[in-house]
Every structure is written in structure tokens, then in C-alpha cells.
Coordinates of C-alpha atoms in Angstrom, one line a residue:
M1 CA -0.4 0.2 0.0
F2 CA 2.7 2.4 0.8
Q3 CA 4.6 1.5 -2.2
Q4 CA 1.4 2.2 -4.5
Q5 CA 0.7 5.5 -2.5
F6 CA 4.1 7.0 -3.4
G7 CA 4.9 4.9 -6.9
F8 CA 8.4 3.2 -5.2
Q9 CA 10.7 2.1 -8.1
R10 CA 13.1 -0.3 -7.1
I11 CA 17.0 0.0 -8.7
S12 CA 18.8 -3.2 -9.0
N13 CA 22.2 -3.7 -9.5
S14 CA 25.0 -6.1 -8.2
K15 CA 26.3 -3.9 -4.8
A16 CA 23.0 -2.3 -3.5
E17 CA 20.2 -4.8 -5.0
H18 CA 18.0 -4.2 -2.3
C19 CA 18.1 -0.2 -2.5
C20 CA 15.4 1.1 -3.6
V21 CA 14.7 5.2 -4.4
P22 CA 11.0 5.8 -4.0
F23 CA 9.5 8.8 -6.6
C24 CA 6.9 11.2 -5.5
K25 CA 4.6 11.7 -8.7
A26 CA 3.1 14.8 -7.1
S27 CA 6.4 16.7 -6.2
R28 CA 8.3 15.2 -9.1
R29 CA 11.4 14.2 -6.8
R30 CA 13.5 11.1 -6.1
M31 CA 13.5 10.3 -2.5
L32 CA 15.5 7.7 -0.3
K33 CA 13.5 4.6 1.3
R34 CA 13.0 4.9 4.6
G35 CA 16.0 2.8 6.9
A36 CA 18.4 3.2 3.6
V37 CA 21.9 3.1 5.0
P38 CA 25.2 4.0 2.9
E39 CA 27.1 1.3 1.7
L40 CA 29.8 2.3 -0.8
F41 CA 33.2 3.3 0.6
E42 CA 36.7 3.6 -0.6
W43 CA 37.2 0.4 1.4
N44 CA 35.0 -1.7 -1.0
N45 CA 36.7 -0.5 -4.2
Y46 CA 34.5 2.6 -4.6
T47 CA 35.9 5.5 -6.7
H48 CA 34.2 8.8 -7.3
P49 CA 33.9 9.5 -11.0
G50 CA 34.5 13.1 -10.4
T51 CA 33.1 16.4 -11.7
E52 CA 33.0 18.1 -15.0
P53 CA 35.6 20.8 -14.7
M54 CA 33.7 24.5 -14.5
V55 CA 34.0 26.9 -17.1
W56 CA 36.7 29.0 -15.7
E57 CA 38.5 26.1 -15.2
R58 CA 38.6 24.9 -18.7
K59 CA 39.5 28.7 -20.2
R60 CA 42.6 28.4 -17.8
S61 CA 43.6 24.8 -18.7
H62 CA 43.8 25.8 -22.6
P63 CA 45.6 28.6 -24.2
P64 CA 43.6 32.1 -25.7
L65 CA 42.7 31.9 -29.6
L66 CA 44.2 34.7 -31.6
D67 CA 42.2 34.7 -34.2
H68 CA 40.8 38.1 -33.4
D69 CA 44.0 39.3 -32.0
Y70 CA 44.9 42.3 -34.6
A71 CA 47.5 43.8 -32.2
S72 CA 49.7 41.3 -32.5
A73 CA 52.7 41.1 -34.8
P74 CA 53.1 38.6 -37.7
D75 CA 55.8 36.3 -37.9
P76 CA 58.4 38.0 -40.4
A77 CA 59.2 34.9 -42.4
V78 CA 55.2 34.6 -43.1
V79 CA 55.5 38.5 -44.5
D80 CA 58.2 37.5 -46.6
L81 CA 56.6 34.4 -48.1
A82 CA 53.9 36.5 -48.9
L83 CA 55.4 39.4 -50.6
D84 CA 57.2 37.3 -53.0
E85 CA 53.6 35.7 -53.5
N86 CA 52.4 39.3 -54.4
M87 CA 55.6 40.0 -56.8
S88 CA 55.0 36.9 -58.6
L89 CA 51.6 37.4 -59.2
R90 CA 52.3 40.7 -60.3
E91 CA 54.8 40.0 -62.9
E92 CA 52.3 37.0 -64.2
I93 CA 49.6 39.5 -64.7
L94 CA 51.9 42.0 -66.4
Q95 CA 52.8 39.3 -68.7
L96 CA 49.3 38.5 -69.3
R97 CA 48.5 42.0 -70.3
K98 CA 51.5 42.2 -72.9
R99 CA 50.4 39.2 -73.9
I100 CA 46.8 40.3 -74.9
E101 CA 48.3 43.7 -76.0
E102 CA 50.6 42.1 -78.9
Q103 CA 47.5 39.6 -79.6
T104 CA 45.4 42.8 -80.0
L105 CA 47.7 44.7 -82.5
N106 CA 48.4 41.7 -84.4
Q107 CA 44.7 41.3 -85.0
R108 CA 43.9 45.5 -85.3
F109 CA 43.8 46.4 -89.0
G110 CA 46.8 48.7 -89.1
L111 CA 49.8 49.5 -91.3
H112 CA 52.2 46.7 -89.9
R113 CA 49.8 44.0 -91.4
F114 CA 50.8 45.2 -94.9
A115 CA 54.7 46.4 -94.4
G116 CA 55.9 43.4 -96.6
S117 CA 53.6 44.1 -99.4
D118 CA 53.8 47.6 -101.9
K119 CA 50.8 46.1 -103.8
D120 CA 49.0 46.1 -100.5
I121 CA 50.3 49.6 -100.0
R122 CA 49.7 51.1 -103.0
F123 CA 46.0 49.7 -102.9
F124 CA 45.5 50.9 -99.0
T125 CA 47.0 54.4 -99.6
R126 CA 48.2 55.3 -102.7
F127 CA 52.0 55.6 -101.9
A128 CA 53.6 53.5 -104.6
S129 CA 55.9 51.5 -101.8
Y130 CA 56.4 51.0 -98.2
D131 CA 59.5 52.7 -98.8
L132 CA 58.0 55.9 -99.9
L133 CA 55.5 55.8 -97.4
M134 CA 58.0 55.5 -94.4
R135 CA 60.2 58.6 -96.0
F136 CA 56.8 60.5 -95.9
W137 CA 56.3 59.5 -92.2
A138 CA 60.1 60.7 -91.3
L139 CA 59.5 64.2 -92.7
I140 CA 56.1 64.3 -90.5
E141 CA 56.8 62.8 -87.5
P142 CA 58.9 65.1 -86.1
L143 CA 56.1 67.7 -86.3
L144 CA 53.6 65.5 -84.3
P145 CA 53.7 67.3 -81.2
S146 CA 52.6 70.5 -82.5
M147 CA 49.7 68.4 -83.5
V148 CA 45.9 70.3 -82.0
S149 CA 43.3 67.4 -82.1
V150 CA 39.7 68.2 -82.8
T151 CA 38.7 67.5 -79.3
Q152 CA 41.4 70.3 -77.9
A153 CA 40.5 73.0 -80.4
Q154 CA 37.0 72.8 -79.1
S155 CA 37.8 72.5 -76.0
G156 CA 40.2 75.5 -76.0
T157 CA 43.0 73.6 -74.5
F158 CA 46.1 74.8 -76.5
T159 CA 48.5 74.8 -73.4
E160 CA 49.9 71.0 -73.8
P161 CA 49.7 69.8 -77.3
S162 CA 52.4 67.3 -76.7
S163 CA 50.3 65.5 -73.6
P164 CA 46.8 65.1 -75.3
A165 CA 44.7 61.9 -74.0
T166 CA 46.1 59.0 -74.9
P167 CA 44.5 58.1 -78.2
P168 CA 42.9 54.7 -78.8
L169 CA 45.5 54.5 -82.1
Q170 CA 49.3 54.6 -82.7
P171 CA 49.9 57.8 -84.4
I172 CA 51.3 56.1 -87.8
D173 CA 48.2 54.0 -87.4
E174 CA 46.2 57.0 -87.2
M175 CA 47.8 58.1 -90.5
F176 CA 47.4 54.9 -92.1
M177 CA 43.5 55.1 -91.3
F178 CA 43.3 58.7 -92.8
L179 CA 45.2 57.4 -96.3
N180 CA 42.5 54.5 -96.0
Y181 CA 40.0 56.9 -95.9
L182 CA 41.4 59.2 -98.8
A183 CA 42.5 56.4 -101.1
L184 CA 39.5 53.6 -100.9
G185 CA 36.7 56.3 -100.2
L186 CA 35.8 54.1 -96.9
K187 CA 32.9 55.2 -95.2
W188 CA 33.0 55.8 -91.4
H189 CA 31.2 52.9 -90.0
D190 CA 33.8 50.6 -92.3
L191 CA 36.5 52.4 -90.5
A192 CA 35.6 52.2 -86.9
D193 CA 34.9 48.4 -87.8
R194 CA 38.1 47.7 -89.3
Y195 CA 40.5 49.6 -86.5
G196 CA 38.0 48.4 -83.5
V197 CA 37.4 52.2 -82.6
R198 CA 34.4 54.0 -81.9
Q199 CA 32.9 56.0 -85.3
S200 CA 33.4 59.0 -83.1
T201 CA 37.1 58.6 -83.0
V202 CA 37.2 57.7 -86.5
V203 CA 35.5 61.3 -87.4
R204 CA 37.9 63.1 -84.8
T205 CA 40.7 61.4 -86.3
I206 CA 40.1 62.3 -89.8
T207 CA 39.6 65.7 -89.0
T208 CA 42.4 65.7 -87.2
W209 CA 44.9 64.5 -89.7
S210 CA 43.1 66.8 -92.6
D211 CA 43.9 69.9 -90.6
F212 CA 47.4 68.8 -89.6
L213 CA 48.6 67.7 -93.0
Y214 CA 46.8 70.7 -94.7
T215 CA 49.0 73.1 -92.2
V216 CA 52.3 71.0 -92.8
L217 CA 52.0 70.1 -96.5
G218 CA 50.5 73.5 -97.1
S219 CA 53.6 75.4 -95.7
V220 CA 56.0 74.1 -98.2
R221 CA 56.3 76.5 -101.1
I222 CA 55.0 74.1 -104.3
W223 CA 55.6 76.8 -106.8
I224 CA 58.8 75.8 -108.2
P225 CA 60.9 78.7 -109.5
E226 CA 61.9 79.3 -113.3
E227 CA 65.7 77.8 -112.7
R228 CA 64.4 74.7 -111.1
I229 CA 61.7 73.9 -113.9
K230 CA 64.9 74.1 -116.7
E231 CA 66.5 71.6 -114.9
H232 CA 63.8 69.2 -115.0
L233 CA 62.1 69.7 -118.1
P234 CA 61.6 66.6 -120.0
E235 CA 62.9 66.0 -123.4
E236 CA 59.5 66.0 -124.6
F237 CA 59.1 69.9 -124.0
K238 CA 62.5 71.1 -125.7
D239 CA 60.2 72.8 -128.1
Y240 CA 58.4 74.9 -125.2
G241 CA 61.2 75.2 -123.3
D242 CA 59.6 78.6 -121.9
T243 CA 56.5 76.7 -120.0
R244 CA 56.4 76.8 -116.3
V245 CA 52.9 75.5 -115.5
I246 CA 50.1 73.0 -117.3
L247 CA 46.7 74.5 -115.9
D248 CA 43.4 72.7 -116.2
F249 CA 40.4 72.4 -114.1
M250 CA 38.9 69.6 -111.9
E251 CA 35.4 68.8 -110.8
L252 CA 34.1 67.0 -108.1
R253 CA 30.4 65.8 -107.6
C254 CA 28.7 66.7 -104.7
Q255 CA 25.1 66.8 -102.8
P256 CA 24.1 70.2 -101.7
S257 CA 21.7 70.5 -98.8
S258 CA 20.0 73.8 -99.6
P259 CA 18.3 75.4 -102.7
L260 CA 20.6 78.1 -102.7
V261 CA 23.6 76.0 -102.6
Q262 CA 21.8 74.0 -105.6
S263 CA 21.4 77.0 -107.8
E264 CA 25.2 77.8 -107.0
A265 CA 26.7 74.4 -107.6
F266 CA 25.0 73.5 -110.7
S267 CA 27.4 72.8 -113.4
A268 CA 26.2 73.4 -117.0
C269 CA 29.0 71.6 -118.5
K270 CA 28.6 68.6 -115.9
S271 CA 24.7 68.4 -116.1
H272 CA 25.4 68.0 -112.2
Y273 CA 26.1 69.6 -108.6
T274 CA 30.0 70.2 -108.7
L275 CA 32.6 71.8 -106.8
K276 CA 35.3 73.3 -109.0
G277 CA 39.4 74.0 -108.6
L278 CA 41.9 74.7 -110.5
L279 CA 45.1 72.8 -110.3
G280 CA 48.8 73.7 -111.9
V281 CA 51.2 71.2 -112.6
A282 CA 55.0 71.6 -113.8
P283 CA 56.2 69.8 -117.0
H284 CA 57.6 66.9 -115.1
G285 CA 54.5 66.3 -113.1
A286 CA 54.7 68.0 -109.8
V287 CA 51.9 69.9 -108.3
T288 CA 52.7 73.5 -108.4
F289 CA 49.4 75.0 -107.9
I290 CA 46.2 74.2 -106.0
S291 CA 43.0 76.7 -106.2
P292 CA 40.4 76.7 -103.2
L293 CA 37.1 74.6 -104.6
Y294 CA 34.3 76.9 -105.9
T295 CA 30.7 76.3 -106.9
G296 CA 30.2 74.7 -110.3
S297 CA 28.3 77.7 -111.5
I298 CA 31.5 80.1 -111.5
S299 CA 33.0 80.7 -114.4
D300 CA 36.6 79.9 -115.3
K301 CA 37.2 83.7 -115.5
Q302 CA 36.2 84.5 -112.2
I303 CA 38.0 81.5 -110.6
M304 CA 41.1 82.9 -112.4
E305 CA 40.9 86.1 -111.0
D306 CA 40.2 85.2 -107.4
C307 CA 42.6 81.8 -106.7
G308 CA 45.8 84.1 -107.3
I309 CA 47.4 82.3 -110.0
L310 CA 47.8 85.4 -111.9
S311 CA 50.3 87.2 -109.3
L312 CA 52.4 84.1 -110.0
L313 CA 52.6 84.6 -113.8
R314 CA 55.0 86.6 -115.7
P315 CA 55.0 87.8 -119.2
G316 CA 58.5 85.9 -119.9
M317 CA 56.8 82.7 -118.9
A318 CA 54.4 80.3 -120.8
V319 CA 51.5 78.5 -119.7
M320 CA 49.8 75.2 -121.3
A321 CA 46.5 74.7 -121.2
D322 CA 43.7 72.6 -122.6
R323 CA 41.5 74.2 -125.9
G324 CA 38.7 74.9 -123.5
F325 CA 41.0 77.1 -121.5
L326 CA 39.5 80.6 -122.6
V327 CA 41.4 83.1 -120.6
N328 CA 43.9 84.6 -122.9
V329 CA 42.7 88.0 -121.8
F330 CA 43.5 87.7 -118.2
V331 CA 46.7 85.3 -118.4
P332 CA 49.7 88.1 -118.6
C333 CA 52.0 85.6 -120.4
K334 CA 51.9 83.1 -123.4
I335 CA 49.4 80.4 -123.8
Y336 CA 50.1 77.2 -125.6
R337 CA 46.8 75.6 -126.8
Q338 CA 45.2 73.6 -129.4
P339 CA 43.8 75.9 -131.9
F340 CA 40.2 76.1 -133.3
L341 CA 39.3 76.0 -136.5
S342 CA 37.7 79.5 -136.5
H343 CA 35.1 78.5 -139.4
R344 CA 37.7 77.1 -141.4
S345 CA 37.3 74.1 -143.0
Q346 CA 41.1 72.4 -142.3
M347 CA 44.1 73.4 -140.2
S348 CA 47.5 74.0 -141.8
A349 CA 50.3 71.8 -141.3
R350 CA 52.1 74.2 -138.9
E351 CA 48.8 74.1 -136.7
V352 CA 48.1 70.2 -137.1
R353 CA 51.9 69.5 -135.4
A354 CA 50.9 72.0 -132.8
T355 CA 47.7 70.6 -132.2
Q356 CA 49.5 66.9 -131.7
A357 CA 52.4 68.5 -129.6
N358 CA 49.8 70.1 -127.4
A359 CA 47.6 67.1 -127.1
R360 CA 50.9 65.0 -126.2
L361 CA 51.7 67.3 -123.4
T362 CA 48.4 68.5 -121.8
V363 CA 47.8 64.5 -121.1
H364 CA 50.3 65.1 -118.2
V365 CA 47.9 67.4 -116.4
E366 CA 44.9 64.9 -117.0
R367 CA 47.1 61.9 -115.8
L368 CA 48.0 64.2 -112.6
I369 CA 44.4 64.7 -112.1
L370 CA 43.5 60.7 -112.5
R371 CA 46.3 60.5 -109.6
V372 CA 44.5 62.8 -107.6
K373 CA 41.1 61.2 -108.5
E374 CA 42.9 57.4 -108.1
H375 CA 41.8 58.6 -104.4
K376 CA 38.2 56.8 -104.3
F377 CA 37.1 59.8 -102.1
F378 CA 36.8 62.1 -105.0
D379 CA 34.7 59.2 -107.1
T380 CA 31.6 59.7 -104.8
E381 CA 29.4 62.6 -104.3
I382 CA 30.8 64.6 -101.6
P383 CA 28.1 64.8 -99.1
P384 CA 26.8 68.1 -97.1
Q385 CA 28.4 67.0 -94.0
L386 CA 31.9 67.4 -95.2
F387 CA 31.3 70.8 -96.9
D388 CA 32.9 72.2 -93.9
N389 CA 36.0 70.3 -94.5
I390 CA 36.5 69.5 -98.0
N391 CA 39.0 71.9 -98.7
Q392 CA 41.6 70.5 -96.8
L393 CA 40.8 66.9 -98.0
Y394 CA 41.2 68.3 -101.6
A395 CA 44.5 70.0 -101.2
V396 CA 45.7 67.4 -98.9
A397 CA 44.8 64.7 -101.5
C398 CA 46.5 67.2 -104.3
L399 CA 49.9 67.7 -102.4
L400 CA 50.3 63.9 -101.6
T401 CA 50.5 63.0 -105.3
N402 CA 54.0 65.0 -104.7
Y403 CA 55.0 62.3 -102.3
E404 CA 53.0 59.3 -103.5
N405 CA 54.9 58.5 -106.7
G406 CA 57.6 59.5 -108.9
P407 CA 57.7 62.0 -111.8
L408 CA 55.0 61.6 -114.6
V409 CA 57.7 62.3 -117.4
K410 CA 61.3 61.9 -116.2
A411 CA 63.8 64.3 -117.5

């Protein structure tokens, strides 16, 4: 009855099988049985298992961790190893960058890809050979520090022209791009795709180089003195030894943007909108005079009076021109020109010989104009957005013929 009331639970073991521990359900506590006596002692081989060490005892038995001890100094050997590893990684990164730059340079469209082929140089630049192109580069390279880019001109920063922002292309490749533009007549988008740059960069590069070459090449006096003309006079001109210049007009097709410009640019001779300029060539084929471009409706007389060629001619000189060059009254010197029939049925023998000789010689200026028009840029119609820069492009293309090829007629 007593066991049932307090819920005694008997615990059996080898040493104290009769020991019972009562369990009170009401208070949830364990209680000793009445009359129980201790029976586990050291003399009967009983040992206490011991208690688990306290928290502060465990801390004293283990060294402190240094995970967050920022004030502690690292081992010098560890620092040296880390520095060596950093240096090796930096060298590896530099080598990888160098390889990437070399691969990009080899893949990018530029002069280096065609240096071994004069045929390709001729096609892409109109220079007869790589050697001639490099000679021209040697002439203008020392003047590159004085180049003012379009960006500098717009912002007005002219104080340090030698230290502009780093360009995406090397200067020689910028020049190559400009020559591609003239020689092949490539569009801006095409050049941007070839060179891997933005279209705005192409426009800025072409404008900058046209202004630069216009200034550099235009500063060289191209009108050749009389004695130098005689030194280089070809054999074909022996009967015309006083000839100093062969004159002809060159017309470029254009696309006027306004009705006013259309009315001024329409050429009755070409039945198209054109820009017209006067070109002068020495007997041996060098360009010696380039006039600005005028609208196609302006007469030859107006261009002759305005362009400045009359101030260079003297009474003792002679000018050779095509039959349609009707400016006798305005030229202060002799003019060699094919004679007209003037309502006659036939020419005299002397006039026939003069006509044949003149035709053979005036073909030189036509060949030179052909050299200029070999720049495919002039094969297409000039768009309105290039009108502000067309004089520079035209003059540079004409001046470049003095560097791109040998003489038309050898002395």
C-alpha cells in the first residue's frame, strides 16, 4: 500500500540490489527509502567518478585563441613569403597583359599588317611603295607634337599639345586610317569596324589629320622657280622650253543640302552639282598650284581672278592649257593651246603639228588629275556634312601626289 501510494521504483545492481529509491509523482522528486544506509566506501573499492571542470577552469587549461588579435605582430617569415607571392602574381599579370596587347595589336587593322607588300600599300594608301610611305612618315613625325586634335580645338586647351589624352591608335596607324579614307573612300562606320574603335573616334581622327597635313604640307612652297623648272624639263618639252605650268580645272560631284547651294553648285558642263578647282602642274608632273574649291556655276574667268594664279605668272613665262581654257585676256603671258578651226574647213600643217604636240603634253595634267582621282574618296558625291572640311581634304589629296609617286615624265 505504501509502495503504491508513493510509486516506489526498485533499482537493482550488483552491489545494492535491495536499495530502492521512491519517486513522488506529486512533487516530481526522487526520495530515499526509509531505513536506507550508505554502503559505498573506499574500502570496498568504490571510486568517485569526479565532476566536470567548471567554465573558468576550462579557460585556464586552454591557451587563448588569436583569431581576432589584430595587435599581434605576424611572423617575419610569413610576411616575406606573402610579399614574394604578391610579386610573382604581379609579374604574371603583367606578362598576361603584354600577351593580350600583342594579340590585339596583331589582330587590329593597321600598317604593320601590310608592311611587307608594296602592292597592298599601293592599294590602301596610293603610295607606290612601303619605302616611300616611310620616307613621308619620317618627314612629318617630328612635327607630331605640334598637332592639335579636334577635341583640344573645341575645348580651347592649346597649352600642352604634346600631352593629349592617350589615343586609341598609334599615330602611324592614325595616319594609315586617314590614307585609307582618301585612297579607298571608306565610310566612317567601315573604318570604325576595321580598326576596332568608335565611329566618333574615326571622325575626330580624320578631321585632325586633314587639318594637320593641310597645315604641314601647305607650309611648303610648291610653286617651283623658273631655273628649277628648266633643270627638270623633260625632253618632250624641248620645243616648249618656256612652259612653267600646265593648267586645268578639276570638278568634284557633290550633294548640296539647300536650294541656294544647289543653284550655285549646278554645272552646265557636267549637268550635275559640282565643286570646281584650278590645278597647276609642272612639266615634269609635280603639283605646283592648288586653288580653293568653288561652286560649279562660277566661270573660269572668276576663278582665275580670285584664286591667285595671276600673281605668279610673268610675261616671259608660258602656260599650257586645254582647248577649252578661254582665259587669254586675263593671263599676262603666252598660252600654248590647241588651235580652233574658226569657221575654216581644215587646219594648216603647222597647226596640225602644234595641235598634236599640245595634245601629247597636256595629257600630263590629265594623268595627274587621274592620280588625284585615284583617291576613291573623290569618286563618290561629296555629302553636305563634309563641306566644312572638303577644301582641306582636296588640297591634301593633291599635295600627297608629290610624295606618293615618282615623276610623270622623267627628265
